mmCIF file with all atom_site columns, C-alpha atoms in Angstrom:
data_model
loop_
_atom_site.group_PDB
_atom_site.id
_atom_site.type_symbol
_atom_site.label_atom_id
_atom_site.label_alt_id
_atom_site.label_comp_id
_atom_site.label_asym_id
_atom_site.label_entity_id
_atom_site.label_seq_id
_atom_site.pdbx_PDB_ins_code
_atom_site.Cartn_x
_atom_site.Cartn_y
_atom_site.Cartn_z
_atom_site.occupancy
_atom_site.B_iso_or_equiv
_atom_site.pdbx_formal_charge
_atom_site.auth_seq_id
_atom_site.auth_comp_id
_atom_site.auth_asym_id
_atom_site.auth_atom_id
_atom_site.pdbx_PDB_model_num
ATOM 1   C CA . MET A 1 1   ? -3.909  31.560  -5.773  1.00 70.00 ? 14  MET A CA 1
ATOM 2   C CA . ALA A 1 2   ? -2.449  28.088  -6.439  1.00 83.00 ? 15  ALA A CA 1
ATOM 3   C CA . GLU A 1 3   ? -2.942  26.404  -9.800  1.00 92.00 ? 16  GLU A CA 1
ATOM 4   C CA . LYS A 1 4   ? -3.405  22.598  -9.676  1.00 93.00 ? 17  LYS A CA 1
ATOM 5   C CA . VAL A 1 5   ? -2.799  20.504  -12.825 1.00 94.00 ? 18  VAL A CA 1
ATOM 6   C CA . LEU A 1 6   ? -3.345  16.750  -13.131 1.00 95.00 ? 19  LEU A CA 1
ATOM 7   C CA . TRP A 1 7   ? -0.098  15.331  -14.545 1.00 95.00 ? 20  TRP A CA 1
ATOM 8   C CA . GLU A 1 8   ? -0.786  11.583  -14.402 1.00 95.00 ? 21  GLU A CA 1
ATOM 9   C CA . ASP A 1 9   ? -3.891  9.506   -13.744 1.00 94.00 ? 22  ASP A CA 1
ATOM 10  C CA . ALA A 1 10  ? -2.743  5.863   -13.496 1.00 90.00 ? 23  ALA A CA 1
ATOM 11  C CA . PRO A 1 11  ? -4.664  2.895   -12.072 1.00 86.00 ? 24  PRO A CA 1
ATOM 12  C CA . ASP A 1 12  ? -2.726  3.089   -8.782  1.00 85.00 ? 25  ASP A CA 1
ATOM 13  C CA . LYS A 1 13  ? -2.106  6.824   -8.371  1.00 89.00 ? 26  LYS A CA 1
ATOM 14  C CA . ARG A 1 14  ? -2.778  10.421  -9.430  1.00 94.00 ? 27  ARG A CA 1
ATOM 15  C CA . VAL A 1 15  ? 0.053   12.935  -9.667  1.00 95.00 ? 28  VAL A CA 1
ATOM 16  C CA . TRP A 1 16  ? -0.736  16.638  -9.402  1.00 95.00 ? 29  TRP A CA 1
ATOM 17  C CA . PHE A 1 17  ? 1.509   19.612  -10.127 1.00 96.00 ? 30  PHE A CA 1
ATOM 18  C CA . ILE A 1 18  ? 0.587   22.575  -7.967  1.00 95.00 ? 31  ILE A CA 1
ATOM 19  C CA . ARG A 1 19  ? 2.064   25.976  -8.707  1.00 94.00 ? 32  ARG A CA 1
ATOM 20  C CA . ASP A 1 20  ? 1.901   28.383  -5.820  1.00 92.00 ? 33  ASP A CA 1
ATOM 21  C CA . GLY A 1 21  ? 3.655   31.582  -6.825  1.00 91.00 ? 34  GLY A CA 1
ATOM 22  C CA . GLU A 1 22  ? 7.239   30.622  -7.585  1.00 93.00 ? 35  GLU A CA 1
ATOM 23  C CA . ASN A 1 23  ? 6.924   27.228  -5.871  1.00 94.00 ? 36  ASN A CA 1
ATOM 24  C CA . LEU A 1 24  ? 6.120   23.970  -7.670  1.00 95.00 ? 37  LEU A CA 1
ATOM 25  C CA . ILE A 1 25  ? 4.654   21.233  -5.482  1.00 95.00 ? 38  ILE A CA 1
ATOM 26  C CA . ILE A 1 26  ? 4.271   17.651  -6.689  1.00 95.00 ? 39  ILE A CA 1
ATOM 27  C CA . GLU A 1 27  ? 1.489   15.810  -4.885  1.00 94.00 ? 40  GLU A CA 1
ATOM 28  C CA . THR A 1 28  ? 0.882   12.062  -5.272  1.00 92.00 ? 41  THR A CA 1
ATOM 29  C CA . GLU A 1 29  ? -2.519  10.636  -4.382  1.00 91.00 ? 42  GLU A CA 1
ATOM 30  C CA . TRP A 1 30  ? -2.470  6.823   -4.044  1.00 88.00 ? 43  TRP A CA 1
ATOM 31  C CA . LYS A 1 31  ? -5.538  4.791   -4.996  1.00 88.00 ? 44  LYS A CA 1
ATOM 32  C CA . ILE A 1 32  ? -5.730  1.848   -2.609  1.00 88.00 ? 45  ILE A CA 1
ATOM 33  C CA . ASP A 1 33  ? -9.336  0.674   -3.008  1.00 88.00 ? 46  ASP A CA 1
ATOM 34  C CA . ALA A 1 34  ? -8.498  -1.832  -5.758  1.00 86.00 ? 47  ALA A CA 1
ATOM 35  C CA . VAL A 1 35  ? -5.722  -3.430  -3.657  1.00 88.00 ? 48  VAL A CA 1
ATOM 36  C CA . LEU A 1 36  ? -7.945  -3.669  -0.568  1.00 89.00 ? 49  LEU A CA 1
ATOM 37  C CA . ASP A 1 37  ? -10.825 -5.180  -2.589  1.00 89.00 ? 50  ASP A CA 1
ATOM 38  C CA . ALA A 1 38  ? -8.484  -7.766  -4.149  1.00 89.00 ? 51  ALA A CA 1
ATOM 39  C CA . ASN A 1 39  ? -7.084  -8.630  -0.701  1.00 90.00 ? 52  ASN A CA 1
ATOM 40  C CA . LYS A 1 40  ? -10.597 -9.089  0.678   1.00 90.00 ? 53  LYS A CA 1
ATOM 41  C CA . ALA A 1 41  ? -11.474 -11.447 -2.187  1.00 90.00 ? 54  ALA A CA 1
ATOM 42  C CA . LYS A 1 42  ? -8.284  -13.471 -1.574  1.00 89.00 ? 55  LYS A CA 1
ATOM 43  C CA . GLN A 1 43  ? -9.073  -13.662 2.158   1.00 87.00 ? 56  GLN A CA 1
ATOM 44  C CA . THR A 1 44  ? -12.502 -15.107 1.377   1.00 86.00 ? 57  THR A CA 1
ATOM 45  C CA . ASP A 1 45  ? -11.119 -17.662 -1.066  1.00 85.00 ? 58  ASP A CA 1
ATOM 46  C CA . PHE A 1 46  ? -8.296  -18.789 1.240   1.00 84.00 ? 59  PHE A CA 1
ATOM 47  C CA . SER A 1 47  ? -8.573  -22.266 2.744   1.00 74.00 ? 60  SER A CA 1
ATOM 48  C CA . ARG A 1 48  ? -6.385  -23.315 5.684   1.00 70.00 ? 61  ARG A CA 1
ATOM 49  C CA . THR A 1 49  ? -7.128  -26.980 5.015   1.00 70.00 ? 62  THR A CA 1
ATOM 50  C CA . SER A 1 50  ? -5.869  -27.112 1.432   1.00 73.00 ? 63  SER A CA 1
ATOM 51  C CA . LYS A 1 51  ? -2.207  -27.729 0.563   1.00 74.00 ? 64  LYS A CA 1
ATOM 52  C CA . LEU A 1 52  ? -0.282  -24.440 0.821   1.00 76.00 ? 65  LEU A CA 1
ATOM 53  C CA . GLY A 1 53  ? 2.977   -25.180 -0.982  1.00 75.00 ? 66  GLY A CA 1
ATOM 54  C CA . GLU A 1 54  ? 6.313   -23.518 -0.250  1.00 75.00 ? 67  GLU A CA 1
ATOM 55  C CA . MET A 1 55  ? 5.435   -19.890 -1.020  1.00 81.00 ? 68  MET A CA 1
ATOM 56  C CA . VAL A 1 56  ? 2.160   -18.407 0.197   1.00 82.00 ? 69  VAL A CA 1
ATOM 57  C CA . GLN A 1 57  ? 1.211   -14.760 -0.283  1.00 85.00 ? 70  GLN A CA 1
ATOM 58  C CA . VAL A 1 58  ? 0.172   -13.337 3.084   1.00 88.00 ? 71  VAL A CA 1
ATOM 59  C CA . ALA A 1 59  ? -0.351  -9.672  2.165   1.00 91.00 ? 72  ALA A CA 1
ATOM 60  C CA . SER A 1 60  ? -0.478  -7.119  -0.614  1.00 91.00 ? 73  SER A CA 1
ATOM 61  C CA . ILE A 1 61  ? 0.686   -3.626  0.299   1.00 91.00 ? 74  ILE A CA 1
ATOM 62  C CA . PRO A 1 62  ? -0.313  -0.547  -1.748  1.00 90.00 ? 75  PRO A CA 1
ATOM 63  C CA . THR A 1 63  ? 2.666   1.164   -3.418  1.00 89.00 ? 76  THR A CA 1
ATOM 64  C CA . GLY A 1 64  ? 2.378   4.427   -1.489  1.00 88.00 ? 77  GLY A CA 1
ATOM 65  C CA . MET A 1 65  ? 2.263   2.597   1.825   1.00 91.00 ? 78  MET A CA 1
ATOM 66  C CA . TYR A 1 66  ? 5.293   0.501   0.798   1.00 93.00 ? 79  TYR A CA 1
ATOM 67  C CA . TRP A 1 67  ? 7.375   3.631   0.185   1.00 91.00 ? 80  TRP A CA 1
ATOM 68  C CA . ASP A 1 68  ? 6.171   5.165   3.457   1.00 92.00 ? 81  ASP A CA 1
ATOM 69  C CA . TRP A 1 69  ? 7.183   2.021   5.368   1.00 94.00 ? 82  TRP A CA 1
ATOM 70  C CA . GLN A 1 70  ? 10.537  2.083   3.552   1.00 95.00 ? 83  GLN A CA 1
ATOM 71  C CA . LYS A 1 71  ? 11.117  5.672   4.767   1.00 95.00 ? 84  LYS A CA 1
ATOM 72  C CA . GLN A 1 72  ? 10.205  4.657   8.327   1.00 95.00 ? 85  GLN A CA 1
ATOM 73  C CA . GLY A 1 73  ? 12.655  1.714   8.216   1.00 95.00 ? 86  GLY A CA 1
ATOM 74  C CA . ILE A 1 74  ? 9.939   -0.879  8.813   1.00 94.00 ? 87  ILE A CA 1
ATOM 75  C CA . LEU A 1 75  ? 10.900  -2.933  5.747   1.00 94.00 ? 88  LEU A CA 1
ATOM 76  C CA . ASP A 1 76  ? 14.502  -3.229  6.985   1.00 95.00 ? 89  ASP A CA 1
ATOM 77  C CA . ASP A 1 77  ? 13.470  -4.458  10.444  1.00 95.00 ? 90  ASP A CA 1
ATOM 78  C CA . ASP A 1 78  ? 11.956  -7.972  10.336  1.00 94.00 ? 91  ASP A CA 1
ATOM 79  C CA . ALA A 1 79  ? 10.408  -7.708  13.818  1.00 95.00 ? 92  ALA A CA 1
ATOM 80  C CA . ALA A 1 80  ? 8.787   -4.324  13.070  1.00 94.00 ? 93  ALA A CA 1
ATOM 81  C CA . PHE A 1 81  ? 7.488   -5.614  9.727   1.00 94.00 ? 94  PHE A CA 1
ATOM 82  C CA . ARG A 1 82  ? 6.043   -8.730  11.396  1.00 93.00 ? 95  ARG A CA 1
ATOM 83  C CA . ARG A 1 83  ? 4.326   -6.616  14.073  1.00 93.00 ? 96  ARG A CA 1
ATOM 84  C CA . ARG A 1 84  ? 2.911   -4.260  11.452  1.00 93.00 ? 97  ARG A CA 1
ATOM 85  C CA . ILE A 1 85  ? 1.650   -6.903  9.016   1.00 92.00 ? 98  ILE A CA 1
ATOM 86  C CA . ASN A 1 86  ? 0.163   -9.115  11.802  1.00 93.00 ? 99  ASN A CA 1
ATOM 87  C CA . SER A 1 87  ? -1.533  -6.139  13.497  1.00 92.00 ? 100 SER A CA 1
ATOM 88  C CA . SER A 1 88  ? -5.337  -6.008  13.412  1.00 90.00 ? 101 SER A CA 1
ATOM 89  C CA . ASP A 1 89  ? -5.021  -2.359  12.301  1.00 91.00 ? 102 ASP A CA 1
ATOM 90  C CA . PHE A 1 90  ? -3.607  -3.595  8.991   1.00 90.00 ? 103 PHE A CA 1
ATOM 91  C CA . GLN A 1 91  ? -5.791  -6.692  8.521   1.00 89.00 ? 104 GLN A CA 1
ATOM 92  C CA . HIS A 1 92  ? -7.086  -5.396  5.184   1.00 90.00 ? 105 HIS A CA 1
ATOM 93  C CA . LEU A 1 93  ? -3.592  -5.721  3.714   1.00 91.00 ? 106 LEU A CA 1
ATOM 94  C CA . ARG A 1 94  ? -3.589  -9.451  4.439   1.00 91.00 ? 107 ARG A CA 1
ATOM 95  C CA . THR A 1 95  ? -4.620  -12.011 1.823   1.00 90.00 ? 108 THR A CA 1
ATOM 96  C CA . ASN A 1 96  ? -5.204  -14.834 4.361   1.00 87.00 ? 109 ASN A CA 1
ATOM 97  C CA . ASN A 1 97  ? -5.247  -15.456 8.108   1.00 83.00 ? 110 ASN A CA 1
ATOM 98  C CA . LEU A 1 98  ? -1.727  -16.932 8.443   1.00 82.00 ? 111 LEU A CA 1
ATOM 99  C CA . LYS A 1 99  ? 0.767   -15.136 10.681  1.00 82.00 ? 112 LYS A CA 1
ATOM 100 C CA . VAL A 1 100 ? 4.179   -13.927 9.498   1.00 81.00 ? 113 VAL A CA 1
#
């Protein structure tokens, strides 16, 4: 029977150590609700008619998803990143309705 021990409980993630016989498994559980709620609030507050300035935040990506995209090579490919971030499947990552 596997023994599961909570190693870290941070605001953005939980890290578990799982011992299964002679094997040690490290499992990371990412908490994304806070990021998605903050993005939704920023989307509501965003105004297309106000002055934008030079730098405008268009998205906020949860840490776990960032590392997954890094592994997949999406962050190194501008076209793939643009497709992903502009996709309706990932609209909750966006902080406004501008396109990248």
